[in-house]
CSV table of C-alpha atoms and ligand atoms in Angstrom, one decimal:
chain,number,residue,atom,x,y,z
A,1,UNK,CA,-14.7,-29.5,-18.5
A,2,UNK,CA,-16.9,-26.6,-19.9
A,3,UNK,CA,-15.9,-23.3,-19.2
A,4,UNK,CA,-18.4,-22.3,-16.7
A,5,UNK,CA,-17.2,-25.2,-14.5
A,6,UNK,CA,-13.9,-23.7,-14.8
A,7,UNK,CA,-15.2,-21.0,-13.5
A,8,UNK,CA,-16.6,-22.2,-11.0
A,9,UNK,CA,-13.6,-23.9,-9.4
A,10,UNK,CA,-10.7,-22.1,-10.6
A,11,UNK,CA,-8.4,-24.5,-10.1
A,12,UNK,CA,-10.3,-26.9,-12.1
A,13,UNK,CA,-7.9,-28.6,-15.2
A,14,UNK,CA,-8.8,-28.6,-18.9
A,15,UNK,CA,-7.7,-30.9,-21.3
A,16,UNK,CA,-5.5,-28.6,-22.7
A,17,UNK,CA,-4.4,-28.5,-19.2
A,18,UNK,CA,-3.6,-31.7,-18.6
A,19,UNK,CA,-1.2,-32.0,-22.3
A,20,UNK,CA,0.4,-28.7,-21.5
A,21,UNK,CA,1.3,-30.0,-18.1
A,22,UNK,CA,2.9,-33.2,-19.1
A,23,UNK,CA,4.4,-31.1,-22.4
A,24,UNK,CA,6.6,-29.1,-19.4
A,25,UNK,CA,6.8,-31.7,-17.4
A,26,UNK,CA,10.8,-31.5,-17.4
A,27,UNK,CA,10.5,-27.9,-16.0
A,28,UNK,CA,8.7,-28.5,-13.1
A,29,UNK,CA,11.1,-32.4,-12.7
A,30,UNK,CA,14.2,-29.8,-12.1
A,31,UNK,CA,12.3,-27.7,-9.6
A,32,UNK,CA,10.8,-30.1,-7.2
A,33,UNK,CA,12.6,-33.2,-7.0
A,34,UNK,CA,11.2,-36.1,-5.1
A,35,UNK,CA,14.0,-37.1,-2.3
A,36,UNK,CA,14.3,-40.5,-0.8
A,37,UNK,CA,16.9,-42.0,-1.7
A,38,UNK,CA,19.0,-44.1,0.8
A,39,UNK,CA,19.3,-43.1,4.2
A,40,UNK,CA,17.2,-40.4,3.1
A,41,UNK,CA,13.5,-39.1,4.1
A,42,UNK,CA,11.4,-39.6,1.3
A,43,UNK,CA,8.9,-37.0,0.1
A,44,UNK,CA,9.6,-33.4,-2.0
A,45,UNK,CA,12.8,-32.1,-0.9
A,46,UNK,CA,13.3,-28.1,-1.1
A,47,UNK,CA,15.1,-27.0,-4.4
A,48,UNK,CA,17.9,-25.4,-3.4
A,49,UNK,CA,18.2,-21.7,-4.1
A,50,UNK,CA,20.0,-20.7,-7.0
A,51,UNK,CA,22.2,-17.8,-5.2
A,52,UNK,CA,23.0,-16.3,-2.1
A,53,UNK,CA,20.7,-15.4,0.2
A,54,UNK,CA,21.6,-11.7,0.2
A,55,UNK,CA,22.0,-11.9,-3.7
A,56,UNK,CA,19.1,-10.2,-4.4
A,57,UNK,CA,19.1,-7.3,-2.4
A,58,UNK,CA,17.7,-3.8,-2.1
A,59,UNK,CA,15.0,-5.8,-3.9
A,60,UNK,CA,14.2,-8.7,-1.7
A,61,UNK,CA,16.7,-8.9,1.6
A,62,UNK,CA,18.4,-11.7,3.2
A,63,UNK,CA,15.7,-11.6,5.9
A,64,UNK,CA,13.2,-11.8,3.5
A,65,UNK,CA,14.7,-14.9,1.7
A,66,UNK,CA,14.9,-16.4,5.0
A,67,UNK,CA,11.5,-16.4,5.7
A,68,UNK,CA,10.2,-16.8,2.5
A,69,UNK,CA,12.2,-19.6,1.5
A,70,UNK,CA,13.3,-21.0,4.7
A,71,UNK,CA,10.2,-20.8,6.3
A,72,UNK,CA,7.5,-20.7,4.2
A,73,UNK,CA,8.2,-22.7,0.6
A,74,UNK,CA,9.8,-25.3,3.2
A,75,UNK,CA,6.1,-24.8,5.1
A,76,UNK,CA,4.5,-26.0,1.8
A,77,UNK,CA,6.5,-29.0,1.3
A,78,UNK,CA,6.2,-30.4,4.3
A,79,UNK,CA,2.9,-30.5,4.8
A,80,UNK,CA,2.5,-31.4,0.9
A,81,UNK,CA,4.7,-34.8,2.2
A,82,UNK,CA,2.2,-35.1,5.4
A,83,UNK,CA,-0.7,-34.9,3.5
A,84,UNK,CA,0.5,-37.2,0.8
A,85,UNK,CA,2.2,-40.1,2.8
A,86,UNK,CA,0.7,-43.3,2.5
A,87,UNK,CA,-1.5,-42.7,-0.8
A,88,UNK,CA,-1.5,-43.0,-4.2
A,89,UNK,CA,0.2,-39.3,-4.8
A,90,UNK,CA,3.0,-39.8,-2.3
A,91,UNK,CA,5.4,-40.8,-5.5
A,92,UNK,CA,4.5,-38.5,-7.5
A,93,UNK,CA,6.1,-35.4,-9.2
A,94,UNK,CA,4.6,-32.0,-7.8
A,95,UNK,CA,3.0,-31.7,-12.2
A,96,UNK,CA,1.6,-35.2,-11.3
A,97,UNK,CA,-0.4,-34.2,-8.1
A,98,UNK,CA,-1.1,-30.6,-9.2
A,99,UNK,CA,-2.8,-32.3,-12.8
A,100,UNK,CA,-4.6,-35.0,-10.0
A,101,UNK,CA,-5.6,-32.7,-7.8
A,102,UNK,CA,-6.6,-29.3,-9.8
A,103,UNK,CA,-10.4,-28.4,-9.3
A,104,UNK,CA,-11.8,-31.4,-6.6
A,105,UNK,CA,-12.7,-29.3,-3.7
A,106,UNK,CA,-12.0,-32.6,-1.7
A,107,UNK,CA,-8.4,-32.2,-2.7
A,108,UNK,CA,-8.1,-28.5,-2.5
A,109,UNK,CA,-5.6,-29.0,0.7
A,110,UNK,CA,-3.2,-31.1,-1.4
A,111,UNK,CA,-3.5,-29.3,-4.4
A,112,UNK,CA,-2.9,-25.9,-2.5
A,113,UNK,CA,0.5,-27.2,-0.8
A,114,UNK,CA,2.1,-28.9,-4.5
A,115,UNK,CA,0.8,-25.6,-6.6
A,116,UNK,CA,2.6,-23.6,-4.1
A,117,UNK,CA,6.0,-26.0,-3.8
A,118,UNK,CA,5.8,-25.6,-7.8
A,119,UNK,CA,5.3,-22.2,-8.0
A,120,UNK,CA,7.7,-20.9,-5.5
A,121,UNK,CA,10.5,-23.0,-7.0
A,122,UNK,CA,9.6,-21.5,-10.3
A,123,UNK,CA,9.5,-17.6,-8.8
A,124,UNK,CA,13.0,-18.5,-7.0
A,125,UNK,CA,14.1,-19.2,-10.8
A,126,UNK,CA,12.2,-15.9,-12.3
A,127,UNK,CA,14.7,-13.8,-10.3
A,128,UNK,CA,18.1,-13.4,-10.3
A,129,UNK,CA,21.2,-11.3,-9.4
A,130,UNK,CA,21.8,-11.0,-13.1
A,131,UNK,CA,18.3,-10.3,-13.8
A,132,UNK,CA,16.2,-7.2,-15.1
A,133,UNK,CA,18.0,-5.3,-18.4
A,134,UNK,CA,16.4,-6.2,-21.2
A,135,UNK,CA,15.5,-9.7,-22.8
A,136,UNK,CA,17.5,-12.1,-25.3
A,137,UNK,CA,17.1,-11.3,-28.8
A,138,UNK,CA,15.0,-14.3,-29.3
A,139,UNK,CA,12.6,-13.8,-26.6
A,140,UNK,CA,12.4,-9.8,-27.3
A,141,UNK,CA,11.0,-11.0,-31.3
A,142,UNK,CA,8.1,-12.6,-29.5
A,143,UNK,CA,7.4,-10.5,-27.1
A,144,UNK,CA,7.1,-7.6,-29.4
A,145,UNK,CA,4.9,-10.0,-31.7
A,146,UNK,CA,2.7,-10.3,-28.6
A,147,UNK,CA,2.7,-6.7,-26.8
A,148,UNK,CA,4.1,-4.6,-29.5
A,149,UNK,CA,6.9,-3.3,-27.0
A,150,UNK,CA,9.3,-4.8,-24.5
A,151,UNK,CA,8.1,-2.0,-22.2
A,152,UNK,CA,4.4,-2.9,-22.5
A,153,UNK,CA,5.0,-6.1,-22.1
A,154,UNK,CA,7.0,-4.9,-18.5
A,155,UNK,CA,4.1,-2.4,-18.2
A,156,UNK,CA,1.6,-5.0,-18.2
A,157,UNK,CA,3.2,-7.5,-16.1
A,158,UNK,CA,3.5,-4.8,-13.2
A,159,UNK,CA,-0.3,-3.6,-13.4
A,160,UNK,CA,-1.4,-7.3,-13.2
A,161,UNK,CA,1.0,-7.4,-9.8
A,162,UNK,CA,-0.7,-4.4,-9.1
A,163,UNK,CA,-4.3,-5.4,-9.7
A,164,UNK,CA,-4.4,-9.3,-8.1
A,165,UNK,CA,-6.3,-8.6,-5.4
A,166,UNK,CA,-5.1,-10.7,-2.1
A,167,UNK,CA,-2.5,-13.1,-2.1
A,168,UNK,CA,-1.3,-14.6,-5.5
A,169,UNK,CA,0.7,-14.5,-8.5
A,170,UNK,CA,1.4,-12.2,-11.7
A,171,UNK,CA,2.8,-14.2,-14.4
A,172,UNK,CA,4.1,-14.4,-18.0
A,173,UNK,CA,2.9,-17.5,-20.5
A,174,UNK,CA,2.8,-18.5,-23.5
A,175,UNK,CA,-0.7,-19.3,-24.8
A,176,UNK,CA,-0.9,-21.4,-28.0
A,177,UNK,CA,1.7,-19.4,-29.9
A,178,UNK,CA,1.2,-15.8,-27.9
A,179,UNK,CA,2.6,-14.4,-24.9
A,180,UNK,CA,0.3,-13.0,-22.4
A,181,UNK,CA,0.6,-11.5,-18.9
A,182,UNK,CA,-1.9,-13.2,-16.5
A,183,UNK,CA,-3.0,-13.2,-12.7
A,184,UNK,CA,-3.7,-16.5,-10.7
A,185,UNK,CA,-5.3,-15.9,-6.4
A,186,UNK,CA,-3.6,-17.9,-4.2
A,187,UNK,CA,-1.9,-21.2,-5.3
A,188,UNK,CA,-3.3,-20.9,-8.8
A,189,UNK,CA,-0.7,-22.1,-11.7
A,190,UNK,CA,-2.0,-20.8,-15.3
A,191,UNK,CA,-0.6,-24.5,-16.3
A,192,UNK,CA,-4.2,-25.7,-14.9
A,193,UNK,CA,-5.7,-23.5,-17.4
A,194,UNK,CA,-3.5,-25.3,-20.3
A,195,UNK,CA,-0.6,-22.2,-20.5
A,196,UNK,CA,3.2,-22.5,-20.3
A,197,UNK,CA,4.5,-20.6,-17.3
A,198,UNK,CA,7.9,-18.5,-18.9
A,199,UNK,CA,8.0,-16.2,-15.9
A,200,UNK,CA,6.2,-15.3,-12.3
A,201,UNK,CA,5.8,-12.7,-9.7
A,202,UNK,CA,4.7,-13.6,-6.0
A,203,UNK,CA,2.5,-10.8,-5.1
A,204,UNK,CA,1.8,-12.4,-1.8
A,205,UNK,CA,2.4,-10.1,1.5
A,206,UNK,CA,5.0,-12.2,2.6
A,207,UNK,CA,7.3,-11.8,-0.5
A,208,UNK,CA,7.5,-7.9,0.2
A,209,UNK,CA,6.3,-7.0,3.5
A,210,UNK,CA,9.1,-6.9,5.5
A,211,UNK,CA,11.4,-4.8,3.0
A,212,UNK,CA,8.6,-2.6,1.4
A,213,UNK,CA,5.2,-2.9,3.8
A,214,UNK,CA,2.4,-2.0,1.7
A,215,UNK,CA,4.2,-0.7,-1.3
A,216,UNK,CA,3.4,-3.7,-3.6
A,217,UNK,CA,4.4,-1.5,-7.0
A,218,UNK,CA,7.9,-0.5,-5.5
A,219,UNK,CA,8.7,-4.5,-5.1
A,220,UNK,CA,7.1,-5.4,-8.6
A,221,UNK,CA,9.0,-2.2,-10.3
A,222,UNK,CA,12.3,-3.5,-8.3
A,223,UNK,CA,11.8,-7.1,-9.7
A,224,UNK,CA,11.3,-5.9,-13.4
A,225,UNK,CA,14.1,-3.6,-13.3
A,226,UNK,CA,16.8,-5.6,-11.6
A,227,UNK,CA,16.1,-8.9,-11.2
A,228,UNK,CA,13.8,-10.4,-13.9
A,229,UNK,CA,15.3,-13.6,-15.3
A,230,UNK,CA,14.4,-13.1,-18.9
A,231,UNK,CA,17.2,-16.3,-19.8
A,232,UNK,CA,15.0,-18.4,-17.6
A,233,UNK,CA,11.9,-17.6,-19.6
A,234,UNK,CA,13.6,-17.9,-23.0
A,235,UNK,CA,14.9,-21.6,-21.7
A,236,UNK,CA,11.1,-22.4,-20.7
A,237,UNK,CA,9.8,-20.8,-23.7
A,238,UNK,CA,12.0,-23.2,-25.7
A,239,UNK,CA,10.7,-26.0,-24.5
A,240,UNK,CA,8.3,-27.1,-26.6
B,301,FE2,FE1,5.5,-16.8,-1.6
């Protein structure tokens, strides 16, 4: 696809897309597990979270978590398993369908429900208790290489939070050999566009509303500084 289509439907997948998908496929295969087995519903199950859910707090609250995770990343699976029963993405991995359905405006419902089971399971991963600090030796080499600084690098990532207009996602990647900070509206996953996801930010209203309102910058500079899984995007960096 040239780039111009891409443009037009951002959701649309190269071929560099499609290789860098199944390249991290193993990622995405321990984040959204298809259930099913006996005695059990079949479909995507929701990944359980990795902490408690008052682990995160000032940052993100129990309340918060509840919603978030118990209401709406369990919203996007289920009706991800409703709109998929019966046809030929129902045994899929969430990779699979994203990479089937990325960029057919026919399939945007489908494709809007897996991208956002993938990427919420991801963010859940980006943040921990034992987050923020300052990144593993091996990750802080590249990232220099690719920013210069550490804090650019964290001063980047926050503006892009900052400047996605609307609901989406602010994310770290590696492109090719660099790193880059980059911005995807709604369910958009910069794996579509052939990049490795290392780290993400939900800027949505709903990851931030109820324990900071409209302050978006105080949420993103909370994440950075105490939460920020830099391990996890050193193990997904490593997976060539
Ligand atoms: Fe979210």
């Amino acid at each position: 696809m040239k780039r111009d289509e891409r443009d037009r439907f951002p959701g649309a997948l190269s071929l560099r897309g499609i290789l860098r998908i199944t390249a991290i496929a193993p990622v995405i295969l321990a984040s959204g597990a298809l259930a099913g087995g006996p005695g059990e519903p079949s479909g995507h199950a929701l990944p359980p979270l990795p902490y408690a859910a008052d682990a995160l707090e000032p940052v993100i609250s129990a309340t918060t978590i509840g919603y978030h995770y118990g209401k709406h990343h369990k919203g996007y699976i289920d009706n991800l398993n409703k709109l998929i029963a019966g046809t030929e993405l129902a045994d899929m991995p969430l990779e699979e369908i994203i990479a089937a359905t990325a960029g057919k405006p026919d399939r945007i419902a489908i494709f809007n429900n897996a991208a956002q089971a993938w990427n919420h399971a991801f963010y859940w991963r980006s943040v921990s208790p034992a987050g923020g600090g300052e990144p593993p030796d091996a990750l802080r080499r590249t990232i220099e290489a690719s920013f210069g600084t550490v804090d650019a690098c964290k001063k980047e990532l926050a503006a892009a939070a900052a400047a996605q207009f609307g609901s989406g996602w602010a994310w770290l990647v590696l492109d090719g050999d660099t790193l880059r900070i980059v911005k995807t509206a709604n369910a958009g996953n910069p794996m579509t566009e052939g990049m490795k996801p290392l780290l993400v930010i939900d800027v949505w209203e709903h990851a931030y509303y109820l324990d900071h309102q409209n302050r978006r910058a105080d949420y993103v500079a909370g994440i950075i500084e105490k939460l920020i899984n830099w391990q996890f995007a050193l193990e997904n960096m490593a997976r060539r």
